[in-house]
Amino acid sequence: MANIYYFGISYTNTTTYHRASALKRLGHNVIIYDPYTIIANRLNNKIQSKIHYITGYFFLEKVINEWLLYIINTSPKPDVIWVDSGELFGPTSLKILKIWNCPVILYNIDDLTGKRDGNRFKNALRSLLAYDLVVVVRPETQYECQQLGAKRVIRVYRSYDEKAHLPFDNLEEIPLSFKSEVAFIGTWMKYERRDKFLAQLMDNGVPLSIWGDRWQKSSYWEKLKHSYKGASLGGRDYTAAIQGAKVCIGFLSSGNRDQHTTRSLEIPYAAGLLCAERTSEHTYLYKEGVEAVFWSSAEECARLCHFLLNNDTKREEIRLAGIQRVKELKLGNENVCEEILKLV
């Protein structure tokens, strides 16, 4: 088994933690280095954080590189270096990591070459040619990274976590506060119009429960607050809210060129019923109306929700078929991480 140095656990991002944990479960010796802890005091207010985001973290390169040099000088050589996301590592950072003369992987599930996040991934793109393997989740991103000269680029689907998203054995274990008819678990995003969509579901009589951050900023808050159940969920609470709902709404990020999201895998694996936007990737992953349900408008989504809530047998058939299908796809973190490591 490999000795892996894993860089990039953001203190706000549990999905990266799940991947590192999956590598450990596969038997690898994983040492986690979180660059965000090194720069936390420089991101301690909204203004500073926004400046660094807008400038592509350019003014943080020196402190990051000094930190990497310290690790190089005080740590034994690993077998593999895994960089998650990569926005903090510029070309000099990669030169430092390359001192170890071992494979360096970039794994990024955001839209690395897209336009939504401005300069956020400027460092990662400047460093692209230095990585031995670049792993992305969109065919467009794969093509664009290849065009930019990356040595080797592969595209994978997003993944659920075999342990973190494992459903409860018994529905009685799920607290009543996490049981609902139709649930959406996610963040309000300014330009995604999720709030308008959810408000339209409410207008169409859909009994909605919302968990997530920043919804108070929505112009639809006066309506949505009646369905709002609380802030973002993590750990077993997240799984409980998925499994405790009869129907789970799955949104995409249009600015991120999404055709599927982590929710597309997490919801069925956590024993929920996926009700998401109709896309080519969703209809490839699941048989429509058999293993998941899809919509192209709020009106169609509302009709589907009412149909499912009024047809217990059909709803349960789709839910169980979705669970079976997501397991057949083998898109757990352990599966995906193992395939990636085989390539280096």
CSV table of C-alpha atoms in Angstrom, one decimal:
chain,number,residue,atom,x,y,z
A,1,MET,CA,0.0,0.0,0.0
A,2,ALA,CA,1.1,3.6,-0.7
A,3,ASN,CA,2.3,6.4,1.5
A,4,ILE,CA,0.1,9.3,0.4
A,5,TYR,CA,0.5,13.0,1.3
A,6,TYR,CA,-2.9,14.5,0.8
A,7,PHE,CA,-3.1,18.3,0.4
A,8,GLY,CA,-6.2,20.4,0.3
A,9,ILE,CA,-8.6,19.7,3.1
A,10,SER,CA,-10.6,22.9,3.3
A,11,TYR,CA,-12.0,23.6,6.7
A,12,THR,CA,-15.4,24.3,4.9
A,13,ASN,CA,-15.4,21.2,2.7
A,14,THR,CA,-16.3,17.7,4.0
A,15,THR,CA,-16.2,16.0,0.6
A,16,THR,CA,-12.4,16.3,0.5
A,17,TYR,CA,-12.2,14.8,4.0
A,18,HIS,CA,-14.3,11.9,2.8
A,19,ARG,CA,-11.9,11.2,-0.1
A,20,ALA,CA,-8.9,11.2,2.3
A,21,SER,CA,-10.8,8.9,4.6
A,22,ALA,CA,-11.6,6.5,1.7
A,23,LEU,CA,-7.9,6.3,0.8
A,24,LYS,CA,-7.3,5.3,4.4
A,25,ARG,CA,-10.0,2.7,4.3
A,26,LEU,CA,-8.3,1.2,1.2
A,27,GLY,CA,-5.3,0.5,3.5
A,28,HIS,CA,-3.0,3.4,2.4
A,29,ASN,CA,-1.0,5.4,4.9
A,30,VAL,CA,-2.5,8.9,4.4
A,31,ILE,CA,-1.0,12.0,5.9
A,32,ILE,CA,-3.3,15.0,5.6
A,33,TYR,CA,-1.9,18.5,5.1
A,34,ASP,CA,-4.4,21.3,5.1
A,35,PRO,CA,-3.1,24.5,3.5
A,36,TYR,CA,-6.1,26.4,4.7
A,37,THR,CA,-5.0,26.2,8.3
A,38,ILE,CA,-1.8,28.0,7.3
A,39,ILE,CA,-3.6,30.9,5.8
A,40,ALA,CA,-6.7,31.0,8.0
A,41,ASN,CA,-5.6,34.2,9.7
A,42,ARG,CA,-5.4,35.8,6.3
A,43,LEU,CA,-8.9,34.8,5.5
A,44,ASN,CA,-10.4,35.8,8.8
A,45,ASN,CA,-12.7,38.5,7.5
A,46,LYS,CA,-15.0,38.8,4.5
A,47,ILE,CA,-13.0,41.6,2.9
A,48,GLN,CA,-9.6,39.8,3.1
A,49,SER,CA,-11.1,36.6,2.0
A,50,LYS,CA,-12.8,38.2,-1.1
A,51,ILE,CA,-9.6,40.0,-2.1
A,52,HIS,CA,-7.6,36.7,-2.0
A,53,TYR,CA,-10.4,34.9,-4.0
A,54,ILE,CA,-10.5,37.7,-6.6
A,55,THR,CA,-6.7,37.8,-7.0
A,56,GLY,CA,-6.5,34.0,-7.4
A,57,TYR,CA,-4.6,33.7,-4.0
A,58,PHE,CA,-1.6,35.4,-5.6
A,59,PHE,CA,-0.6,37.2,-2.4
A,60,LEU,CA,-0.6,33.9,-0.4
A,61,GLU,CA,1.9,32.1,-2.6
A,62,LYS,CA,4.9,33.0,-0.5
A,63,VAL,CA,3.5,31.6,2.8
A,64,ILE,CA,2.2,28.5,1.1
A,65,ASN,CA,5.6,27.8,-0.5
A,66,GLU,CA,7.4,28.4,2.7
A,67,TRP,CA,5.1,25.9,4.4
A,68,LEU,CA,5.7,23.3,1.6
A,69,LEU,CA,9.5,23.7,1.9
A,70,TYR,CA,9.2,23.1,5.6
A,71,ILE,CA,7.3,19.8,4.9
A,72,ILE,CA,9.8,18.8,2.3
A,73,ASN,CA,12.7,19.3,4.7
A,74,THR,CA,11.1,17.6,7.7
A,75,SER,CA,9.1,14.7,6.2
A,76,PRO,CA,10.1,11.4,4.5
A,77,LYS,CA,9.4,11.0,0.8
A,78,PRO,CA,5.9,9.8,0.0
A,79,ASP,CA,4.9,7.4,-2.8
A,80,VAL,CA,2.1,9.7,-4.1
A,81,ILE,CA,1.1,13.3,-3.6
A,82,TRP,CA,-2.7,14.0,-3.9
A,83,VAL,CA,-3.7,17.6,-4.3
A,84,ASP,CA,-7.4,18.2,-3.9
A,85,SER,CA,-8.8,21.3,-5.7
A,86,GLY,CA,-5.4,23.0,-6.1
A,87,GLU,CA,-6.3,26.6,-6.1
A,88,LEU,CA,-3.6,27.5,-3.6
A,89,PHE,CA,-0.7,25.8,-5.4
A,90,GLY,CA,1.1,27.9,-8.1
A,91,PRO,CA,4.0,26.8,-10.3
A,92,THR,CA,6.6,27.3,-7.6
A,93,SER,CA,4.5,25.1,-5.3
A,94,LEU,CA,4.6,22.3,-7.8
A,95,LYS,CA,8.4,22.7,-8.3
A,96,ILE,CA,8.7,22.2,-4.5
A,97,LEU,CA,6.5,19.1,-4.5
A,98,LYS,CA,8.4,17.7,-7.4
A,99,ILE,CA,11.6,17.7,-5.3
A,100,TRP,CA,10.3,14.4,-3.9
A,101,ASN,CA,10.3,12.9,-7.4
A,102,CYS,CA,7.0,11.0,-7.0
A,103,PRO,CA,3.7,11.2,-8.9
A,104,VAL,CA,1.6,14.3,-8.2
A,105,ILE,CA,-2.2,14.1,-8.8
A,106,LEU,CA,-4.6,17.0,-9.1
A,107,TYR,CA,-8.2,16.1,-8.3
A,108,ASN,CA,-10.8,18.8,-8.9
A,109,ILE,CA,-14.5,18.4,-9.0
A,110,ASP,CA,-15.2,22.1,-9.6
A,111,ASP,CA,-15.3,23.7,-13.1
A,112,LEU,CA,-11.5,24.2,-13.3
A,113,THR,CA,-11.5,25.8,-16.7
A,114,GLY,CA,-14.9,27.4,-16.5
A,115,LYS,CA,-15.9,31.0,-16.0
A,116,ARG,CA,-18.1,31.0,-12.9
A,117,ASP,CA,-15.4,31.3,-10.3
A,118,GLY,CA,-13.3,34.0,-11.9
A,119,ASN,CA,-9.6,33.7,-10.9
A,120,ARG,CA,-10.2,31.1,-8.2
A,121,PHE,CA,-8.3,28.4,-10.1
A,122,LYS,CA,-5.7,30.6,-11.8
A,123,ASN,CA,-2.9,29.0,-9.7
A,124,ALA,CA,-4.2,25.5,-10.6
A,125,LEU,CA,-4.2,26.3,-14.3
A,126,ARG,CA,-0.8,27.9,-14.2
A,127,SER,CA,0.5,24.7,-12.6
A,128,LEU,CA,-1.4,22.3,-14.8
A,129,LEU,CA,1.5,21.0,-16.9
A,130,ALA,CA,3.4,20.0,-13.8
A,131,TYR,CA,0.9,17.4,-12.6
A,132,ASP,CA,1.4,13.8,-13.6
A,133,LEU,CA,-2.3,13.2,-13.6
A,134,VAL,CA,-5.3,15.6,-13.6
A,135,VAL,CA,-8.7,14.2,-12.6
A,136,VAL,CA,-11.8,16.2,-13.5
A,137,VAL,CA,-15.6,15.5,-13.6
A,138,ARG,CA,-16.7,17.1,-16.9
A,139,PRO,CA,-15.9,16.2,-20.4
A,140,GLU,CA,-15.5,19.9,-21.3
A,141,THR,CA,-13.0,20.3,-18.5
A,142,GLN,CA,-11.1,17.2,-19.6
A,143,TYR,CA,-10.9,18.6,-23.2
A,144,GLU,CA,-9.9,22.1,-22.1
A,145,CYS,CA,-7.2,20.8,-19.8
A,146,GLN,CA,-5.8,18.7,-22.6
A,147,GLN,CA,-5.8,21.7,-24.9
A,148,LEU,CA,-3.8,23.6,-22.2
A,149,GLY,CA,-1.1,21.0,-22.3
A,150,ALA,CA,-1.8,18.8,-19.3
A,151,LYS,CA,0.2,15.6,-19.5
A,152,ARG,CA,-2.6,13.2,-18.7
A,153,VAL,CA,-6.2,14.0,-18.0
A,154,ILE,CA,-9.0,11.7,-17.0
A,155,ARG,CA,-12.6,12.3,-16.4
A,156,VAL,CA,-14.5,10.5,-13.5
A,157,TYR,CA,-18.0,10.8,-12.2
A,158,ARG,CA,-18.5,12.4,-8.8
A,159,SER,CA,-18.9,10.0,-5.9
A,160,TYR,CA,-20.7,9.2,-2.7
A,161,ASP,CA,-18.9,8.0,0.4
A,162,GLU,CA,-19.3,4.4,1.4
A,163,LYS,CA,-19.2,5.2,5.1
A,164,ALA,CA,-20.4,8.8,5.6
A,165,HIS,CA,-23.5,8.3,3.5
A,166,LEU,CA,-24.4,4.8,4.6
A,167,PRO,CA,-28.1,4.7,5.3
A,168,PHE,CA,-29.6,3.9,8.7
A,169,ASP,CA,-30.6,0.3,9.2
A,170,ASN,CA,-34.0,1.4,10.6
A,171,LEU,CA,-36.1,4.4,9.8
A,172,GLU,CA,-37.0,4.6,13.5
A,173,GLU,CA,-33.4,5.7,14.1
A,174,ILE,CA,-34.0,8.9,12.2
A,175,PRO,CA,-35.1,11.8,14.4
A,176,LEU,CA,-38.5,13.1,13.6
A,177,SER,CA,-37.0,16.6,12.9
A,178,PHE,CA,-35.3,15.1,9.8
A,179,LYS,CA,-38.4,13.4,8.4
A,180,SER,CA,-40.1,15.3,5.6
A,181,GLU,CA,-42.2,14.9,2.4
A,182,VAL,CA,-40.0,16.7,-0.1
A,183,ALA,CA,-36.6,17.9,0.9
A,184,PHE,CA,-33.9,20.1,-0.6
A,185,ILE,CA,-30.5,20.2,1.2
A,186,GLY,CA,-28.2,22.8,-0.1
A,187,THR,CA,-27.0,26.4,-0.2
A,188,TRP,CA,-28.7,29.5,-1.6
A,189,MET,CA,-26.7,30.7,-4.6
A,190,LYS,CA,-27.2,34.1,-5.9
A,191,TYR,CA,-27.3,33.4,-9.6
A,192,GLU,CA,-28.7,29.9,-9.7
A,193,ARG,CA,-32.4,30.8,-9.1
A,194,ARG,CA,-32.9,27.9,-6.8
A,195,ASP,CA,-35.0,30.1,-4.6
A,196,LYS,CA,-37.4,31.0,-7.4
A,197,PHE,CA,-37.8,27.3,-8.3
A,198,LEU,CA,-38.5,26.3,-4.7
A,199,ALA,CA,-41.0,29.1,-4.3
A,200,GLN,CA,-42.8,27.8,-7.4
A,201,LEU,CA,-42.9,24.4,-5.9
A,202,MET,CA,-44.6,25.9,-2.8
A,203,ASP,CA,-47.0,27.8,-5.0
A,204,ASN,CA,-47.9,24.4,-6.6
A,205,GLY,CA,-48.7,23.0,-3.2
A,206,VAL,CA,-45.5,20.9,-2.7
A,207,PRO,CA,-44.9,20.3,1.0
A,208,LEU,CA,-41.2,21.4,1.1
A,209,SER,CA,-38.5,21.3,3.7
A,210,ILE,CA,-35.2,23.2,3.2
A,211,TRP,CA,-31.9,22.9,4.9
A,212,GLY,CA,-28.9,25.0,4.1
A,213,ASP,CA,-27.0,28.2,4.5
A,214,ARG,CA,-27.6,31.8,3.3
A,215,TRP,CA,-31.3,31.3,2.4
A,216,GLN,CA,-32.1,34.5,4.4
A,217,LYS,CA,-30.4,36.4,1.6
A,218,SER,CA,-33.0,35.3,-1.0
A,219,SER,CA,-35.5,37.8,-2.3
A,220,TYR,CA,-38.0,34.9,-1.8
A,221,TRP,CA,-37.2,34.5,1.9
A,222,GLU,CA,-40.6,35.6,3.2
A,223,LYS,CA,-42.1,32.7,1.4
A,224,LEU,CA,-39.3,30.2,1.8
A,225,LYS,CA,-38.9,30.8,5.5
A,226,HIS,CA,-42.1,28.8,6.2
A,227,SER,CA,-40.3,25.7,4.7
A,228,TYR,CA,-36.9,26.4,6.2
A,229,LYS,CA,-35.7,23.8,8.7
A,230,GLY,CA,-32.2,25.0,9.5
A,231,ALA,CA,-28.6,25.5,8.4
A,232,SER,CA,-26.4,23.2,6.4
A,233,LEU,CA,-26.3,19.6,7.5
A,234,GLY,CA,-23.3,17.3,7.9
A,235,GLY,CA,-22.4,13.9,9.2
A,236,ARG,CA,-25.3,11.6,10.1
A,237,ASP,CA,-27.7,14.5,10.1
A,238,TYR,CA,-27.2,14.9,6.4
A,239,THR,CA,-27.9,11.2,5.7
A,240,ALA,CA,-30.9,11.3,8.1
A,241,ALA,CA,-32.5,14.2,6.2
A,242,ILE,CA,-32.0,12.4,2.8
A,243,GLN,CA,-33.3,9.0,4.1
A,244,GLY,CA,-36.1,10.7,6.1
A,245,ALA,CA,-37.5,12.5,3.1
A,246,LYS,CA,-40.0,10.8,0.7
A,247,VAL,CA,-38.5,12.8,-2.2
A,248,CYS,CA,-35.2,14.6,-2.5
A,249,ILE,CA,-34.7,17.5,-4.9
A,250,GLY,CA,-31.3,17.6,-6.7
A,251,PHE,CA,-30.2,20.9,-8.3
A,252,LEU,CA,-27.4,21.6,-10.7
A,253,SER,CA,-25.1,24.6,-10.9
A,254,SER,CA,-25.6,26.0,-14.4
A,255,GLY,CA,-22.6,28.3,-13.9
A,256,ASN,CA,-20.5,25.3,-13.2
A,257,ARG,CA,-21.6,23.4,-16.4
A,258,ASP,CA,-23.0,20.6,-14.2
A,259,GLN,CA,-24.7,17.6,-15.8
A,260,HIS,CA,-24.7,15.8,-12.5
A,261,THR,CA,-23.6,16.6,-8.9
A,262,THR,CA,-22.4,14.7,-5.8
A,263,ARG,CA,-26.1,14.8,-4.7
A,264,SER,CA,-26.9,12.7,-7.8
A,265,LEU,CA,-24.9,9.8,-6.2
A,266,GLU,CA,-25.3,10.6,-2.5
A,267,ILE,CA,-29.1,10.7,-2.5
A,268,PRO,CA,-29.7,7.2,-3.8
A,269,TYR,CA,-26.8,5.7,-1.8
A,270,ALA,CA,-28.3,7.2,1.4
A,271,ALA,CA,-31.6,5.5,0.5
A,272,GLY,CA,-33.4,8.6,-0.8
A,273,LEU,CA,-35.4,9.1,-4.0
A,274,LEU,CA,-33.6,11.4,-6.4
A,275,CYS,CA,-35.8,14.0,-8.2
A,276,ALA,CA,-33.4,16.0,-10.3
A,277,GLU,CA,-33.0,18.1,-13.4
A,278,ARG,CA,-33.2,16.0,-16.6
A,279,THR,CA,-29.7,15.9,-18.3
A,280,SER,CA,-27.8,13.5,-20.5
A,281,GLU,CA,-25.7,12.4,-17.6
A,282,HIS,CA,-28.6,11.9,-15.2
A,283,THR,CA,-30.4,9.8,-17.8
A,284,TYR,CA,-27.2,7.8,-18.4
A,285,LEU,CA,-26.8,7.1,-14.7
A,286,TYR,CA,-30.4,6.2,-13.9
A,287,LYS,CA,-33.4,4.9,-15.9
A,288,GLU,CA,-36.0,7.7,-15.8
A,289,GLY,CA,-39.1,6.8,-13.9
A,290,VAL,CA,-37.6,3.5,-12.8
A,291,GLU,CA,-34.5,4.4,-10.7
A,292,ALA,CA,-34.9,8.2,-10.3
A,293,VAL,CA,-37.3,10.9,-11.6
A,294,PHE,CA,-36.3,13.9,-13.7
A,295,TRP,CA,-37.8,17.3,-14.6
A,296,SER,CA,-37.2,20.2,-16.9
A,297,SER,CA,-39.3,22.8,-15.1
A,298,ALA,CA,-40.7,23.7,-11.7
A,299,GLU,CA,-44.2,22.7,-12.9
A,300,GLU,CA,-43.0,19.3,-14.0
A,301,CYS,CA,-41.1,18.8,-10.8
A,302,ALA,CA,-44.3,19.7,-8.8
A,303,ARG,CA,-46.3,17.2,-10.7
A,304,LEU,CA,-43.8,14.5,-10.1
A,305,CYS,CA,-43.7,15.3,-6.4
A,306,HIS,CA,-47.4,15.1,-6.0
A,307,PHE,CA,-47.5,11.8,-8.0
A,308,LEU,CA,-44.8,10.2,-5.8
A,309,LEU,CA,-46.4,11.4,-2.6
A,310,ASN,CA,-49.7,10.0,-3.6
A,311,ASN,CA,-48.4,6.6,-4.8
A,312,ASP,CA,-46.5,4.9,-2.0
A,313,THR,CA,-45.9,1.7,-3.9
A,314,LYS,CA,-44.4,3.3,-7.0
A,315,ARG,CA,-42.3,5.7,-4.9
A,316,GLU,CA,-40.8,2.8,-3.0
A,317,GLU,CA,-40.2,0.8,-6.2
A,318,ILE,CA,-38.2,3.8,-7.6
A,319,ARG,CA,-36.3,4.4,-4.4
A,320,LEU,CA,-35.2,0.8,-4.0
A,321,ALA,CA,-34.3,0.6,-7.7
A,322,GLY,CA,-32.2,3.7,-7.3
A,323,ILE,CA,-30.3,2.2,-4.4
A,324,GLN,CA,-29.6,-0.9,-6.4
A,325,ARG,CA,-28.4,1.1,-9.4
A,326,VAL,CA,-26.1,3.4,-7.6
A,327,LYS,CA,-24.3,0.4,-6.0
A,328,GLU,CA,-24.0,-1.2,-9.4
A,329,LEU,CA,-22.3,2.0,-10.7
A,330,LYS,CA,-19.5,1.6,-8.2
A,331,LEU,CA,-19.0,5.3,-7.8
A,332,GLY,CA,-18.1,5.3,-4.1
A,333,ASN,CA,-15.1,7.2,-3.0
A,334,GLU,CA,-13.2,4.0,-2.5
A,335,ASN,CA,-14.0,2.8,-6.0
A,336,VAL,CA,-13.0,6.1,-7.6
A,337,CYS,CA,-9.8,6.6,-5.6
A,338,GLU,CA,-8.7,3.1,-6.3
A,339,GLU,CA,-9.0,3.5,-10.0
A,340,ILE,CA,-7.1,6.8,-9.9
A,341,LEU,CA,-4.2,5.4,-8.0
A,342,LYS,CA,-3.9,2.5,-10.4
A,343,LEU,CA,-3.0,5.0,-13.1
A,344,VAL,CA,0.0,6.3,-11.2
